XYZ file of C-alpha atoms in Angstrom:
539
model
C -25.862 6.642 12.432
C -22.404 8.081 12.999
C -21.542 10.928 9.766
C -18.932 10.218 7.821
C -15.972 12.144 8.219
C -14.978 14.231 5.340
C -11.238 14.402 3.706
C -9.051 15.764 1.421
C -7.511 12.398 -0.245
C -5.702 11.770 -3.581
C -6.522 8.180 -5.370
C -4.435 6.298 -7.340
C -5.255 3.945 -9.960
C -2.066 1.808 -9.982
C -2.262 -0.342 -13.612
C 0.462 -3.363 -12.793
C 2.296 -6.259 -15.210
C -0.271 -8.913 -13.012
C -2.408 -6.616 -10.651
C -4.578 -3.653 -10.356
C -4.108 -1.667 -7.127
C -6.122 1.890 -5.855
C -4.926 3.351 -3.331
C -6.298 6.728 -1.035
C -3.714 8.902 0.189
C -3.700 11.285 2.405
C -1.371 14.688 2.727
C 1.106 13.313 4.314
C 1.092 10.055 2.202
C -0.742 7.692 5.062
C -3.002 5.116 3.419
C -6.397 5.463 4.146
C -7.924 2.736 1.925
C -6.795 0.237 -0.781
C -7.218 -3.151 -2.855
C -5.538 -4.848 -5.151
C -7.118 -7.405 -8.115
C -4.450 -9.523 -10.055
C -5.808 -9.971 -13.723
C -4.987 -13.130 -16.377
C -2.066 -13.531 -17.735
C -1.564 -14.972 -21.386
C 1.510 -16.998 -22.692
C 0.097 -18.099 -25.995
C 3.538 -19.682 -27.341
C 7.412 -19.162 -26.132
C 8.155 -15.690 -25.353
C 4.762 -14.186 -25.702
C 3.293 -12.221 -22.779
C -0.324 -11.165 -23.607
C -3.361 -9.027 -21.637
C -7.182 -8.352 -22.359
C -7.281 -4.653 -22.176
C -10.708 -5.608 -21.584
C -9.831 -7.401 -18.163
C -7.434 -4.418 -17.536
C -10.109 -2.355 -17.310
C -12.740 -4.407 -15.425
C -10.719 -5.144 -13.108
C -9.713 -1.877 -12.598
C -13.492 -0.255 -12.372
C -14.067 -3.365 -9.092
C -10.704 -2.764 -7.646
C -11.568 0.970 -7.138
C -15.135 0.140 -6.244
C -14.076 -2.274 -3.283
C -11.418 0.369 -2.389
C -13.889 3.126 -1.780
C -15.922 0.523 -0.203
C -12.969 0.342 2.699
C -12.744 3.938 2.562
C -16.436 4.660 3.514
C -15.878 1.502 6.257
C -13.283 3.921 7.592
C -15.508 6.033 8.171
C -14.731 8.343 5.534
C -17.259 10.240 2.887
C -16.906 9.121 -1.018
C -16.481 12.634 -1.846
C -13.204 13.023 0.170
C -11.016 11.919 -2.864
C -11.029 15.313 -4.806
C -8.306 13.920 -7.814
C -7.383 10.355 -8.629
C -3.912 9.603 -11.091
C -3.004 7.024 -12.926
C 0.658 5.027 -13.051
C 0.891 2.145 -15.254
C 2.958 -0.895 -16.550
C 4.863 1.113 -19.752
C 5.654 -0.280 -23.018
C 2.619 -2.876 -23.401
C 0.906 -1.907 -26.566
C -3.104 -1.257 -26.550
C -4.722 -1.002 -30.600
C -8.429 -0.550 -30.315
C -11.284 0.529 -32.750
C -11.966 4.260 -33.244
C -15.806 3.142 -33.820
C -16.277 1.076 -31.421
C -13.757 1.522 -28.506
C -13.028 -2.097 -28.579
C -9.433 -3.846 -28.557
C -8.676 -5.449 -31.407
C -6.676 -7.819 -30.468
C -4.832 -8.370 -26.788
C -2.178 -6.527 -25.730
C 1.466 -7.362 -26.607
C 3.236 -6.626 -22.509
C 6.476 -4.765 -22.527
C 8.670 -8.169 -21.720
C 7.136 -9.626 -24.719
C 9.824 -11.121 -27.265
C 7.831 -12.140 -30.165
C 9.307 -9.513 -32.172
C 12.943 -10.510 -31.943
C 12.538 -11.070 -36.077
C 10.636 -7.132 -36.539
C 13.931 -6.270 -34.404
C 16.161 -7.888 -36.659
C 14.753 -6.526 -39.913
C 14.705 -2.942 -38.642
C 18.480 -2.949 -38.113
C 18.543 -4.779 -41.662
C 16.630 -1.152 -42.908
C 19.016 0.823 -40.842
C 22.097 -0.451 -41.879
C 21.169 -0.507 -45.729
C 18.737 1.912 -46.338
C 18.794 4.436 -43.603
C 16.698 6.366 -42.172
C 15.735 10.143 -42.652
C 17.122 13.118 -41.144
C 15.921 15.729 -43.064
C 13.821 15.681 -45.953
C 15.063 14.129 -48.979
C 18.342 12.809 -46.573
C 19.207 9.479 -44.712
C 21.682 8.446 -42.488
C 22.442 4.760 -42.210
C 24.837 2.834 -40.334
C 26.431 4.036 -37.798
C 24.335 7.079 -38.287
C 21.292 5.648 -39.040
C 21.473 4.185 -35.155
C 22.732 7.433 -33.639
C 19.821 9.750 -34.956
C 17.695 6.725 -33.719
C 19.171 7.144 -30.211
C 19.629 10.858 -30.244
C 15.853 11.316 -31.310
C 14.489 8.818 -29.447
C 16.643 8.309 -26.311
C 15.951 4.006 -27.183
C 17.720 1.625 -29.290
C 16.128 -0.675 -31.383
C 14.616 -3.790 -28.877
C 11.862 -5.682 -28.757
C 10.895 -3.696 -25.131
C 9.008 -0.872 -26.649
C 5.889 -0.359 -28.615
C 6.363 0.941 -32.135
C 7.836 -2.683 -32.358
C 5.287 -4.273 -30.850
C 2.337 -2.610 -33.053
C 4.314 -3.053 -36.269
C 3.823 -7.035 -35.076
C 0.230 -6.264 -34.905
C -0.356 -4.907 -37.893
C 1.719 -7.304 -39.792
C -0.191 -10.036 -38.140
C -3.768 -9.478 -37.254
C -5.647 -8.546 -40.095
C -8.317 -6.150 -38.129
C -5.246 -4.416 -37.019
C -3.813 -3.705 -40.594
C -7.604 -3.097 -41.911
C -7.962 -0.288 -39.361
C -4.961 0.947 -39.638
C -5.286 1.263 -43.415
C -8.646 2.870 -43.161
C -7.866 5.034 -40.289
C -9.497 3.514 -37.851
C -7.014 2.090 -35.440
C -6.636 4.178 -31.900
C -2.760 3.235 -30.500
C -1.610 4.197 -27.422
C 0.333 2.634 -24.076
C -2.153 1.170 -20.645
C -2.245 4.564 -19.542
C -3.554 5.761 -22.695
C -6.290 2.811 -22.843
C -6.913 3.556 -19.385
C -7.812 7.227 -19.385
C -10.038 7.020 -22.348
C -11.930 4.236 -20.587
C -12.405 6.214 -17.835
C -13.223 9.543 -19.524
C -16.325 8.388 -21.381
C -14.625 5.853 -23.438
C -15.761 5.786 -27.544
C -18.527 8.579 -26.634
C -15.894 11.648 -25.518
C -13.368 9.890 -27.688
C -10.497 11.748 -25.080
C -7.100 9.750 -26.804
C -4.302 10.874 -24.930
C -0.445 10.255 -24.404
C 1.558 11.280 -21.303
C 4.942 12.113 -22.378
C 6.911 9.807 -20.025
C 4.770 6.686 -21.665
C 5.126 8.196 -25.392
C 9.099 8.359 -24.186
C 8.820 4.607 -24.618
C 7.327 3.925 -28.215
C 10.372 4.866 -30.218
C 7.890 7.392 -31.801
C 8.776 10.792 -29.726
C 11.481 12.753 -29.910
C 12.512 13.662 -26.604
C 13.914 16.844 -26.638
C 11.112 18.568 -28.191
C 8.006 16.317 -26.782
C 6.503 15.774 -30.156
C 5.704 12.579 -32.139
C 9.034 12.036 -34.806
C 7.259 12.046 -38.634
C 10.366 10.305 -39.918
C 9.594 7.572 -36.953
C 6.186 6.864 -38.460
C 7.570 6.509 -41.720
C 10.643 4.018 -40.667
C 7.932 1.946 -39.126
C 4.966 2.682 -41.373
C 2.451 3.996 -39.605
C -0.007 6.999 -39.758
C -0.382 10.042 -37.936
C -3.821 9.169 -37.164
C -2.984 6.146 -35.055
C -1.631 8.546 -32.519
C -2.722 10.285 -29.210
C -2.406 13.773 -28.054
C 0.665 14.375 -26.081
C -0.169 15.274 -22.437
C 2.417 16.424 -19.604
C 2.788 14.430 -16.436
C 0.122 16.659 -14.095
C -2.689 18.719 -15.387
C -6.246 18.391 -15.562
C -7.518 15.783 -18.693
C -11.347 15.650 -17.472
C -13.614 14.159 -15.248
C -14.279 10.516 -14.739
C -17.557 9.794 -16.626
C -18.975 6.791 -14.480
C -19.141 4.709 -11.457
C -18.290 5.583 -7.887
C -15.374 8.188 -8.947
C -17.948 9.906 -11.522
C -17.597 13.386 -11.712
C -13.338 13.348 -10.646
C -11.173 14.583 -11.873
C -8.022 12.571 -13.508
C -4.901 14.932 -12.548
C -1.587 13.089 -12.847
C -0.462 10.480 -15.684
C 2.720 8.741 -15.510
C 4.886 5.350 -16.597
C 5.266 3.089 -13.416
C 9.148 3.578 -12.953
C 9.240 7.206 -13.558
C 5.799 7.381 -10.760
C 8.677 5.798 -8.131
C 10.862 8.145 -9.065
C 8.367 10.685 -7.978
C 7.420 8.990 -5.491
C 10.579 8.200 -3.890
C 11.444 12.294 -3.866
C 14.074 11.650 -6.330
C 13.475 15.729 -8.260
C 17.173 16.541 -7.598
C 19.972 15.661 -10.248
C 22.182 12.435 -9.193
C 18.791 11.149 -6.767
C 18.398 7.434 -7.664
C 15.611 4.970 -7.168
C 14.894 0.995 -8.086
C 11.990 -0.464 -8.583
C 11.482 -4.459 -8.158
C 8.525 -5.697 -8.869
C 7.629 -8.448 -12.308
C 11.182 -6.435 -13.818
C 13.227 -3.770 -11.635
C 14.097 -0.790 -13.398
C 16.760 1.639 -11.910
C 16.056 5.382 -12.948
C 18.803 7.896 -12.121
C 17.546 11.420 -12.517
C 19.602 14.371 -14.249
C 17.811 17.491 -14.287
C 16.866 19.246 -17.357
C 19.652 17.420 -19.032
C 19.526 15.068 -21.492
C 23.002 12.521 -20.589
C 23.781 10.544 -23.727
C 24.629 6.912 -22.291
C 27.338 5.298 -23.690
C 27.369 2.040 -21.779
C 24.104 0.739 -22.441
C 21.469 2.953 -20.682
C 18.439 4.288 -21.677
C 17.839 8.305 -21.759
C 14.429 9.051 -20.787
C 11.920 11.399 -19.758
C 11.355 11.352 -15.985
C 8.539 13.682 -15.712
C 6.769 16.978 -16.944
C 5.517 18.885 -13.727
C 2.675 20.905 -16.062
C 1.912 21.388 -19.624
C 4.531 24.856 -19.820
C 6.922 22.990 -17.599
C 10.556 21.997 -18.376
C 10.832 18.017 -18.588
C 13.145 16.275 -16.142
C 15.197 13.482 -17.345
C 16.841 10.281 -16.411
C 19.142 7.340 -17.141
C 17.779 4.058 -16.727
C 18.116 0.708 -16.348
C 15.558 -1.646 -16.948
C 16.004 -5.612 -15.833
C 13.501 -7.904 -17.731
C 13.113 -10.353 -14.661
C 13.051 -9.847 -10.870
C 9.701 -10.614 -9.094
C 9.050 -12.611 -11.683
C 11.982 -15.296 -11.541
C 10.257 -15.546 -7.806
C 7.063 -16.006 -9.337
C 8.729 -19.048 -11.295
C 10.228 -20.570 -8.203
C 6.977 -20.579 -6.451
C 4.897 -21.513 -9.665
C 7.055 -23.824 -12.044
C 9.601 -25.051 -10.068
C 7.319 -25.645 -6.864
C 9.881 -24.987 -4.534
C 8.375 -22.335 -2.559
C 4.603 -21.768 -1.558
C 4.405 -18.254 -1.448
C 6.554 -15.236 -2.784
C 7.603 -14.329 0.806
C 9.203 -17.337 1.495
C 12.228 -16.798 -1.160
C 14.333 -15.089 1.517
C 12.941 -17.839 4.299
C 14.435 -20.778 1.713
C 17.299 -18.649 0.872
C 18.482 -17.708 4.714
C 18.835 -21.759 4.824
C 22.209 -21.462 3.846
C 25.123 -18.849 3.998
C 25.527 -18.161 0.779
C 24.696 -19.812 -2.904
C 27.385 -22.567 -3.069
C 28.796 -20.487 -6.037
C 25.470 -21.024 -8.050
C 24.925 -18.148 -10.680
C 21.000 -17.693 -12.224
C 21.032 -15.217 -15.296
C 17.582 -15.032 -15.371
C 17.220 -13.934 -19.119
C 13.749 -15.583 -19.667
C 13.424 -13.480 -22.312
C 17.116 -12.206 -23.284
C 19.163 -9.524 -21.376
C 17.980 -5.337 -21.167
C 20.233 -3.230 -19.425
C 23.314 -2.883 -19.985
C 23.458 -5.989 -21.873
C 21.009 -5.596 -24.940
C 20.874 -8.882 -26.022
C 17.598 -10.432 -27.091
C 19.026 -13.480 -28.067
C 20.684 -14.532 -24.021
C 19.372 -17.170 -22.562
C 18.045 -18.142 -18.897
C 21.533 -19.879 -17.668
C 22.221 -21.565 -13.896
C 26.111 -22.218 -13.882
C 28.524 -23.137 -11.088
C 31.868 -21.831 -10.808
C 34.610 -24.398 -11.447
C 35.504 -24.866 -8.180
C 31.699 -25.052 -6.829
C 29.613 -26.022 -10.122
C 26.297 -27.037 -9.577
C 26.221 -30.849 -8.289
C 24.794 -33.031 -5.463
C 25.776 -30.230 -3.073
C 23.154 -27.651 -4.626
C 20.163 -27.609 -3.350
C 16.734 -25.453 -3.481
C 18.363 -22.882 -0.775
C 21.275 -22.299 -3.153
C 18.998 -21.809 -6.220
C 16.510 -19.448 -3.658
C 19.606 -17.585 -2.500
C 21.121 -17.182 -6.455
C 17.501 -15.756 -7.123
C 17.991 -13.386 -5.151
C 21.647 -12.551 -6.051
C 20.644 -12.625 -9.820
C 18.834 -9.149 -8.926
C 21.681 -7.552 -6.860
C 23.913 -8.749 -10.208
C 22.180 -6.603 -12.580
C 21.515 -3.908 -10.310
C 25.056 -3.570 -9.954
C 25.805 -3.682 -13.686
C 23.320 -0.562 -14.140
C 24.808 1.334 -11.528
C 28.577 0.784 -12.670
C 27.341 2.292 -16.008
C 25.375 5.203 -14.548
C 28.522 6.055 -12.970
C 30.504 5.560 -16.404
C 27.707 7.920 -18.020
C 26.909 10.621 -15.166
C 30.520 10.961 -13.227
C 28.748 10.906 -10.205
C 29.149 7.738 -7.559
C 26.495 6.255 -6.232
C 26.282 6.637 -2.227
C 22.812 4.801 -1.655
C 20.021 3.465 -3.695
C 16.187 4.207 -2.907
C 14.113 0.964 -3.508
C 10.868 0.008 -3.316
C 8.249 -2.380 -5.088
C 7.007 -6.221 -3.434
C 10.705 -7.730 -3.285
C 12.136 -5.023 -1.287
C 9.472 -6.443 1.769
C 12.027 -9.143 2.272
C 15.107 -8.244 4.586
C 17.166 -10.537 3.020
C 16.756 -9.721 -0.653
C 17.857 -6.048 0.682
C 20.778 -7.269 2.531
C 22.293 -9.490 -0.325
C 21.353 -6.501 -2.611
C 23.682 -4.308 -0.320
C 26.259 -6.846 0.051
C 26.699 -7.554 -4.074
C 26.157 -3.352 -4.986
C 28.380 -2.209 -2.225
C 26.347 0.920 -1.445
C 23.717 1.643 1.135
C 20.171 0.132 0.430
C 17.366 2.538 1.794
C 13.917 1.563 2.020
C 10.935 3.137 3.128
C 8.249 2.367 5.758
C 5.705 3.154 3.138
C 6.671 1.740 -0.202
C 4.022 2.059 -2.395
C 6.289 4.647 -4.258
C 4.842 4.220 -7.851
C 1.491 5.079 -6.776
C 2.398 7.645 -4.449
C 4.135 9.424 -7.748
C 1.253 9.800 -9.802
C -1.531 10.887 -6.479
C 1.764 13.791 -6.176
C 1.472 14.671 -9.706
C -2.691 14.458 -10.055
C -2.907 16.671 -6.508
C -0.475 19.134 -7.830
C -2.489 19.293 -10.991
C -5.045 21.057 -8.558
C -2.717 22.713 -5.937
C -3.875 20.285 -3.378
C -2.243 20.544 -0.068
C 0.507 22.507 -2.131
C 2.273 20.142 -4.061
C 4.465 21.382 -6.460
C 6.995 19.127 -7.925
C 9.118 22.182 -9.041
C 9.380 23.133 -5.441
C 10.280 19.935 -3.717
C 10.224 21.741 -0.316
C 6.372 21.361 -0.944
C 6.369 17.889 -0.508
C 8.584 17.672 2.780
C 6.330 16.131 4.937
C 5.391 13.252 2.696
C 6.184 9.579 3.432
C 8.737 10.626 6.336
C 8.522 7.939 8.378
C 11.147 5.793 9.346
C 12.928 3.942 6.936
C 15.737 1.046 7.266
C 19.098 1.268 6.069
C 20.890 -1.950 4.385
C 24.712 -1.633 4.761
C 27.135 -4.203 2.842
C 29.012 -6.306 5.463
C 30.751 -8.488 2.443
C 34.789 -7.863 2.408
C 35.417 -5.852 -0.825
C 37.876 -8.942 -2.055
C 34.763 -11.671 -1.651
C 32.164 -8.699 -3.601
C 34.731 -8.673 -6.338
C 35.692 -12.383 -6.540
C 31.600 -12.941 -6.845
C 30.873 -10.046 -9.173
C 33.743 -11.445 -11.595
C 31.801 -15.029 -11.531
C 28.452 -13.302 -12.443
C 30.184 -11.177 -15.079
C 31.428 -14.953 -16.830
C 27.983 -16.550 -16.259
C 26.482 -13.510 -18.084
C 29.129 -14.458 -21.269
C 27.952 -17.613 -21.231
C 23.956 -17.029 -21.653
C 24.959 -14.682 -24.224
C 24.028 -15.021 -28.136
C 22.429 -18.565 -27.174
C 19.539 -17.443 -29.627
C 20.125 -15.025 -32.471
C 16.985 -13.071 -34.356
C 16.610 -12.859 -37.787
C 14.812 -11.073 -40.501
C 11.928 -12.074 -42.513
């Protein structure tokens, strides 16, 4: 029998919207082994987007099995992955039983919009009774929102999970009953994930990386502790909470299975794990992510840039637990893979994912056809819960016996250029700084097309990489930093120099500027007119 060869790999448990992936890197970011498990989905009523944290997890435990399986197949020793991290879907909120380590109900996912009413009466509280500053003082209003955004970095949406649990709590009565008796454990996938895999209800290990906490509405940003006067806007306990973790450092070993006995070394939100990924450290870097959403992060150093056109401000990583956090603007787009996904699923008018940009090349263009693909209302820049998913003609080209399923394929595929370029016209707006090209990655950017029309529409360079499993790259740099493996060290990017260098492709627009401005003006209308089609209100 031939011995295994023996390695010095990084693993990475990548926690998707629909899949599980784990993936074996080595130094120079070549995969050695992977797999990939796509878990249930749940769409109980309208607008609801629900997962078993259960499923999450077994799914999880087989898809790392079966990809250290194809590892030793290699040819490779088990013991040759020496740290694993974990990236994750952000947002989706996880409550679960202190006793028993159990969910207690499924997961609300981050494009959820159930809570469009818990929105609605939260502004309601803001604007009349405030919230408070100091002790003994609120600010309401004007203010009220402000401290909200200045604390938090967020405003007020139905994306992130403070929202999401208060919907829990108000509506599943094992969720208020441990709450109320102290019993509920909170936290984001990565949370749910770690504890799982550090010995679960017996080590009790409840954790929060600070890039995931950045997205409750619960943290305050510039310190990197959970807000008091947070909990008590939304009415929570302290208890509830997790312990606030940095981005890369050692949080145990994995109690069971094949990886038993690794360590976990990196922890990080899916969009800011591209950002690492992608090399993006330096201030004015950019990335996009498309995958279920696409989410545009724009890093800016140890600053914190107040957006005043609609962006997020956001933690983009924390190297160590004494380290400075980075930060970033972003833009997050509620639909992308997925409007794909509803092509090929609901409509019926593709087979397969990949053959969008096949349907699409059918014709030169989309016959003027517009698709605001607000499925669940508008993020970034937009903000508006209540838009509504909109395919409009312009007046001299309207939809009509003309259109046909390449014009709708093509308009897919425009719909995420669209709102790409809407992020990026406000980073610049925010940051001062123009934006030359944009680093991409995630399952859309596989298809030449969708990264020409993206180029053509944004009017900057598209560059994508040979390897672009970004978001799982991020968190194996982060967990094999967290042990000076192969000397990583995010705060000396030099370190990482020779990973993912091979070649990449460059997208350059070839659209006239005149044509690029006469479409982006049509998009800007069709966007007015999905607007406000559905408005929430308070209990």
């Amino acid at each position: 029998m031939v011995p295994l060869k023996q390695g010095e790999f990084v693993g990475s448990l990548d926690c998707g919207t629909t899949s599980v992936r784990f993936i074996v890197f080595n130094k120079n970011a070549d995969i050695i082994a992977q797999n990939q498990l796509e878990f249930p989905q749940y769409y109980p009523n309208p607008g609801w987007h629900e997962h078993d944290a259960d499923e999450i997890m077994d799914h999880a435990n087989r898809c790392i099995a079966s990809a250290i399986q194809n590892m030793v197949n290699a040819g490779w020793a088990r013991d040759s992955i020496k740290v694993i991290g974990v990236t994750n879907q952000r947002e989706t909120t996880v409550a679960w039983s202190r006793k028993t380590g159990k969910p207690l109900c499924r997961a609300i996912v981050w494009a959820d919009s159930r809570t469009k009413h818990v929105v609605a009466h939260y502004e309601q509280i803001l604007e009349t009774t405030g919230i408070q500053a100091k002790p003994g003082e609120f600010v309401k209003g004007k203010e009220g929102t402000e401290f909200l955004r200045k604390i938090t970095g967020l405003p007020l949406s139905t994306y992130f999970s403070a929202i999401k649990l208060r919907w829990m709590i108000d509506h599943h009565p094992n969720v208020a009953a441990a709450h109320e008796n102290d019993d509920l454990l909170f936290g984001t996938v990565e949370s749910w994930v770690a504890y799982n895999l550090l010995g679960g209800v017996e080590t009790g290990i409840h954790i929060s990386e600070v890039t995931n906490a950045s997205r409750t509405l619960l943290l305050n940003i510039a310190t990197l502790q959970w807000e008091p006067s947070l909990l008590d806007f939304f009415g929570l306990r302290e208890s509830i909470l997790p312990r606030l973790v940095s981005s890369s450092e050692f949080y145990g070993n994995i109690a069971s299975g094949p990886l038993k006995d690794v360590p976990i070394g990196g922890l990080i939100g899916d969009q800011q794990g591209a950002l690492v990924g992608n090399k993006c450290l330096y201030c004015g870097e950019a990335k996009c992510t498309y995958g279920t959403g696409a989410f545009l992060l724009f890093c800016t150093g140890d600053q914190i840039v107040k957006s005043t056109h609609g962006l997020l401000s956001t933690i983009a990583y924390q190297a160590g637990p004494g380290a400075k956090p980075v930060y970033a603007l972003e833009g997050s787009i509620a639909v992308a893979g997925s409007a794909v996904k509803w092509l090929r699923d609901t409509m019926c008018l593709i087979d397969s994912a990949e053959q969008v940009n096949v349907l699409a090349s059918k014709v030169p263009d989309s016959g003027g056809l517009f698709f605001v693909t607000a499925f669940s209302g508008l993020l970034a820049p937009y903000w508006d819960p209540g838009a509504a998913g909109l395919l409009i003609g312009r007046l001299t080209s309207s939809i009509s016996q003309y259109t046909n399923p390449s014009h709708i394929a093509r308009a897919t595929l425009e719909a995420n250029a669209y709102q790409t370029r809407a992020i990026i016209e406000s980073m610049k707006l925010d940051s001062g700084h123009d934006l030359k090209h944009l680093k991409v990655d995630g399952g859309m950017t596989n298809g030449d097309l969708a990264m020409s029309v993206l180029a053509d529409v944004g009017g900057f360079t598209v560059v994508r990489p040979e390897m672009r499993e970004s978001t799982a790259l991020g968190s194996a740099l982060l967990a094999g930093a967290a042990i000076k493996l192969h000397g990583w060290d995010l705060t000396k990017p030099e370190t990482l120099a020779e990973v993912n260098t091979n070649g990449t492709r460059e997208f350059v627009p070839q659209l006239k500027p005149e044509e690029q401005l006469r479409r982006w003006e049509g998009w800007q209308r069709a966007v007015e007119r999905a607007k406000g089609w559905e408005e929430g209100h308070a209990n």
